[in-house]
Short mmCIF file of C-alpha atoms in Angstrom, two decimals:
data_model
loop_
_atom_site.label_atom_id
_atom_site.label_comp_id
_atom_site.label_asym_id
_atom_site.label_seq_id
_atom_site.Cartn_x
_atom_site.Cartn_y
_atom_site.Cartn_z
CA UNK U 24 -68.75 31.47 -122.17
CA UNK U 25 -71.28 33.72 -120.76
CA UNK U 26 -68.57 35.35 -118.54
CA UNK U 27 -70.09 36.89 -115.29
CA UNK U 28 -73.55 37.38 -115.33
CA UNK U 29 -76.23 39.00 -112.69
CA UNK U 30 -80.03 39.31 -111.89
CA UNK U 31 -81.87 41.26 -111.97
CA UNK U 32 -81.01 44.16 -114.19
CA UNK U 33 -83.20 46.45 -112.17
CA UNK U 34 -84.76 46.30 -108.69
CA UNK U 35 -87.16 48.57 -106.62
CA UNK U 36 -87.29 47.75 -103.04
CA UNK U 37 -89.30 49.03 -99.98
CA UNK U 38 -87.25 50.10 -96.87
CA UNK U 39 -87.15 46.82 -94.62
CA UNK U 40 -87.46 44.61 -97.38
CA UNK U 41 -84.76 41.83 -97.67
CA UNK U 42 -83.65 40.75 -101.34
CA UNK U 43 -80.66 38.74 -102.90
CA UNK U 44 -78.49 39.82 -105.52
CA UNK U 45 -77.63 36.79 -108.10
CA UNK U 46 -74.07 36.72 -109.62
CA UNK U 47 -72.62 33.62 -111.44
CA UNK U 48 -69.56 33.20 -113.58
CA UNK U 49 -68.76 30.09 -115.85
CA UNK U 50 -64.85 30.91 -115.87
CA UNK U 51 -63.87 28.51 -113.11
CA UNK U 52 -62.66 31.60 -111.28
CA UNK U 53 -61.75 30.94 -107.45
CA UNK U 54 -61.97 35.12 -107.01
CA UNK U 55 -65.53 36.93 -106.90
CA UNK U 56 -66.27 40.06 -105.57
CA UNK U 57 -69.17 42.38 -105.12
CA UNK U 58 -68.99 46.42 -105.36
CA UNK U 59 -71.47 49.51 -105.25
CA UNK U 60 -70.88 52.53 -107.61
CA UNK U 61 -72.04 55.75 -106.09
CA UNK U 62 -71.54 59.45 -107.87
CA UNK U 63 -68.08 60.24 -107.14
CA UNK U 64 -67.12 57.32 -104.92
CA UNK U 65 -65.68 55.32 -107.56
CA UNK U 66 -66.27 51.38 -106.89
CA UNK U 67 -66.21 50.21 -103.25
CA UNK U 68 -65.46 46.71 -102.38
CA UNK U 69 -68.32 45.26 -100.18
CA UNK U 70 -67.58 41.57 -99.69
CA UNK U 71 -65.12 39.23 -101.78
CA UNK U 72 -64.67 35.59 -101.62
CA UNK U 73 -61.19 33.63 -102.64
CA UNK U 74 -63.10 30.03 -102.97
CA UNK U 75 -65.84 27.67 -102.35
CA UNK U 76 -66.49 28.40 -98.66
CA UNK U 77 -64.47 31.16 -98.00
CA UNK U 78 -65.40 35.04 -97.64
CA UNK U 79 -64.90 38.09 -96.13
CA UNK U 80 -65.63 41.84 -95.76
CA UNK U 81 -64.68 44.42 -97.92
CA UNK U 82 -64.53 48.32 -97.23
CA UNK U 83 -68.32 48.66 -96.64
CA UNK U 84 -69.99 45.39 -95.70
CA UNK U 85 -72.73 46.63 -93.37
CA UNK U 86 -76.21 45.75 -94.21
CA UNK U 87 -74.99 42.93 -96.69
CA UNK U 88 -74.36 39.24 -96.48
CA UNK U 89 -72.62 36.86 -98.65
CA UNK U 90 -72.04 32.95 -98.95
CA UNK U 91 -69.97 30.90 -101.71
CA UNK U 92 -71.09 27.29 -101.80
CA UNK U 93 -69.93 26.55 -105.21
CA UNK U 94 -67.23 28.06 -107.12
CA UNK U 95 -69.87 29.42 -109.78
CA UNK U 96 -72.06 31.48 -107.63
CA UNK U 97 -71.56 34.29 -105.36
CA UNK U 98 -75.01 35.96 -104.07
CA UNK U 99 -75.31 39.02 -101.97
CA UNK U 100 -78.14 39.22 -99.76
CA UNK U 101 -79.62 42.66 -98.43
CA UNK U 102 -80.85 41.82 -94.89
CA UNK U 103 -83.34 44.79 -94.40
CA UNK U 104 -82.96 47.43 -97.18
CA UNK U 105 -82.25 51.07 -96.27
CA UNK U 106 -82.66 54.10 -98.65
CA UNK U 107 -78.52 54.48 -98.15
CA UNK U 108 -78.32 51.18 -100.38
CA UNK U 109 -79.38 52.53 -103.19
CA UNK U 110 -76.62 51.94 -105.74
CA UNK U 111 -75.46 50.29 -108.75
CA UNK U 112 -74.02 46.61 -107.64
CA UNK U 113 -71.25 44.79 -109.59
CA UNK U 114 -70.29 41.64 -109.24
CA UNK U 115 -66.56 40.58 -110.31
CA UNK U 116 -64.78 37.47 -110.75
CA UNK U 117 -60.85 36.76 -111.62
CA UNK U 118 -58.06 33.79 -111.17
CA UNK U 119 -56.21 34.59 -108.02
CA UNK U 120 -52.59 33.59 -109.20
CA UNK U 121 -50.56 33.29 -112.19
CA UNK U 122 -48.60 36.08 -114.30
CA UNK U 123 -51.27 38.87 -115.76
CA UNK U 124 -54.16 36.67 -114.33
CA UNK U 125 -55.44 39.51 -111.84
CA UNK U 126 -57.99 41.10 -114.33
CA UNK U 127 -61.09 41.12 -112.97
CA UNK U 128 -64.43 40.47 -115.20
CA UNK U 129 -67.40 42.67 -114.71
CA UNK U 130 -70.92 41.73 -114.66
CA UNK U 131 -73.43 44.23 -116.13
CA UNK U 132 -74.67 45.41 -113.14
CA UNK U 133 -77.76 45.42 -110.76
CA UNK U 134 -79.63 48.89 -110.48
CA UNK U 135 -81.02 49.16 -106.76
CA UNK U 136 -83.59 51.59 -105.61
CA UNK U 137 -84.60 51.76 -101.93
CA UNK U 138 -87.52 53.97 -101.17
CA UNK Y 8 -52.16 49.16 -97.88
CA UNK Y 9 -52.95 50.33 -101.33
CA UNK Y 10 -54.64 53.51 -102.69
CA UNK Y 11 -55.52 55.21 -105.87
CA UNK Y 12 -55.67 58.82 -106.72
CA UNK Y 13 -57.35 60.54 -109.95
CA UNK Y 14 -56.75 64.01 -109.94
CA UNK Y 15 -59.97 65.73 -110.86
CA UNK Y 16 -63.50 64.40 -111.44
CA UNK Y 17 -64.15 65.57 -114.88
CA UNK Y 18 -61.81 66.25 -118.08
CA UNK Y 19 -63.31 67.84 -121.02
CA UNK Y 20 -61.30 67.69 -124.64
CA UNK Y 21 -61.91 68.80 -128.29
CA UNK Y 22 -62.28 66.00 -130.71
CA UNK Y 23 -58.71 65.07 -132.14
CA UNK Y 24 -56.90 66.53 -129.16
CA UNK Y 25 -54.31 64.59 -126.53
CA UNK Y 26 -56.37 63.00 -123.89
CA UNK Y 27 -54.32 62.75 -120.39
CA UNK Y 28 -56.48 61.11 -117.47
CA UNK Y 29 -53.73 60.98 -114.24
CA UNK Y 30 -53.55 58.13 -112.06
CA UNK Y 31 -51.14 58.07 -108.96
CA UNK Y 32 -50.85 54.80 -106.82
CA UNK Y 33 -49.30 53.70 -103.57
CA UNK Y 34 -48.36 50.15 -102.61
CA UNK Y 35 -46.13 48.55 -100.21
CA UNK Y 36 -45.25 45.79 -102.64
CA UNK Y 37 -44.96 45.82 -106.58
CA UNK Y 38 -48.71 46.45 -108.15
CA UNK Y 39 -50.63 45.32 -110.94
CA UNK Y 40 -52.39 48.26 -112.15
CA UNK Y 41 -55.47 48.88 -114.44
CA UNK Y 42 -57.49 51.28 -116.38
CA UNK Y 43 -61.21 50.36 -116.75
CA UNK Y 44 -63.71 52.25 -119.01
CA UNK Y 45 -67.49 52.74 -118.11
CA UNK Y 46 -69.66 53.67 -120.96
CA UNK Y 47 -73.14 55.53 -119.59
CA UNK Y 48 -75.72 52.62 -118.09
CA UNK Y 49 -72.92 49.85 -118.64
CA UNK Y 50 -70.44 47.60 -116.77
CA UNK Y 51 -67.04 47.84 -116.66
CA UNK Y 52 -64.66 47.06 -119.37
CA UNK Y 53 -60.43 46.36 -119.12
CA UNK Y 54 -58.58 49.22 -121.17
CA UNK Y 55 -55.02 47.96 -120.38
CA UNK Y 56 -53.16 46.33 -117.64
CA UNK Y 57 -49.61 46.48 -116.26
CA UNK Y 58 -48.30 43.10 -114.75
CA UNK Y 59 -44.54 43.69 -114.29
CA UNK Y 60 -43.53 43.29 -118.13
CA UNK Y 61 -43.19 46.62 -120.28
CA UNK Y 62 -43.91 49.45 -118.84
CA UNK Y 63 -45.33 51.09 -121.85
CA UNK Y 64 -48.67 49.45 -122.06
CA UNK Y 65 -50.98 49.36 -125.07
CA UNK Y 66 -54.75 48.89 -124.55
CA UNK Y 67 -57.91 48.79 -126.92
CA UNK Y 68 -59.16 52.01 -128.81
CA UNK Y 69 -55.87 53.46 -129.03
CA UNK Y 70 -55.04 54.05 -125.32
CA UNK Y 71 -51.90 53.45 -123.68
CA UNK Y 72 -50.28 54.07 -120.40
CA UNK Y 73 -46.91 54.13 -118.91
CA UNK Y 74 -46.24 52.82 -115.67
CA UNK Y 75 -43.50 55.07 -113.73
CA UNK Y 76 -42.23 53.73 -110.30
CA UNK Y 77 -40.37 56.60 -109.24
CA UNK Y 78 -43.31 58.73 -109.73
CA UNK Y 79 -46.00 56.14 -108.56
CA UNK Y 80 -47.85 57.05 -111.82
CA UNK Y 81 -49.68 55.09 -114.20
CA UNK Y 82 -51.40 57.91 -116.51
CA UNK Y 83 -53.59 56.94 -119.20
CA UNK Y 84 -53.01 58.96 -122.77
CA UNK Y 85 -54.48 58.96 -126.50
CA UNK Y 86 -53.18 60.93 -129.03
CA UNK Y 87 -56.27 61.87 -130.70
CA UNK Y 88 -59.60 62.14 -128.90
CA UNK Y 89 -62.89 60.55 -130.57
CA UNK Y 90 -66.49 61.53 -129.49
CA UNK Y 91 -67.04 57.84 -128.94
CA UNK Y 92 -64.34 57.97 -125.99
CA UNK Y 93 -66.65 59.78 -123.71
CA UNK Y 94 -66.90 57.62 -120.72
CA UNK Y 95 -66.27 57.29 -117.09
CA UNK Y 96 -62.37 56.04 -116.45
CA UNK Y 97 -61.11 54.25 -113.28
CA UNK Y 98 -57.68 53.39 -112.35
CA UNK Y 99 -57.34 50.49 -110.02
CA UNK Y 100 -54.39 48.60 -108.04
CA UNK Y 101 -54.05 45.38 -106.90
CA UNK Y 102 -51.02 43.79 -105.27
CA UNK Y 103 -49.39 40.64 -106.77
CA UNK Y 104 -50.21 37.58 -104.96
CA UNK Y 105 -52.91 35.23 -104.59
CA UNK Y 106 -56.52 36.60 -103.29
CA UNK Y 107 -55.31 40.31 -103.24
CA UNK Y 108 -57.95 43.00 -103.28
CA UNK Y 109 -58.70 45.63 -106.43
CA UNK Y 110 -58.70 49.16 -105.26
CA UNK Y 111 -60.19 51.69 -107.34
CA UNK Y 112 -59.72 55.48 -107.80
CA UNK Y 113 -62.90 57.59 -107.71
CA UNK Y 114 -63.26 57.67 -111.60
CA UNK Y 115 -62.68 60.50 -114.11
CA UNK Y 116 -65.55 61.30 -116.73
CA UNK Y 117 -64.06 62.03 -119.83
CA UNK Y 118 -66.29 64.59 -122.14
CA UNK Y 119 -65.38 64.98 -125.99
CA UNK Y 120 -66.37 68.23 -127.76
CA UNK Y 121 -66.92 68.25 -131.36
#
């Protein structure tokens, strides 16, 4: 199993540009989520999905869009990049039921800089 | 609602000394609790988890944590610090039940002095 994969690893955008961060998992997990990590802020939930076709907002959803057309993929779209979106982005997945099955598996992250 | 408090942002210990990283949580229902470690420029790796079985949980790399319901705490300990333990550590809480969200604390950076 590859686990959770993210592409790209690094990205530089200019203000106003749009882009999609890719996330895929091969563990047949129902639950997938996107976090951003900023110094001193921990990880903050952007959007999450409990299954194909179902998404919901997290703590900091503004400026981001998601969709979930398959179990495996959960892309994150930046609609119009702003310097405040400079961050490290992590995708995670987990099964959503069963004793002890709440562990989230994280991808390696995407480091995004918006100039 | 659920939340996690990690007191302090930085802990420094000498190699061989006890490591104690504090985590307090609030949750309206029985929680699942996790400690994750992040080494520089890497993703998050699970150290250990509490899922309502034994209250003393042993994890990887010699770490353990004890769930104390009366204190709403889940502190992480290691008897003897190693230089390779230098990293950022995150405590997280998730309610039992399908589709619940994982809430992280702000993280603690552990430094280990030779």
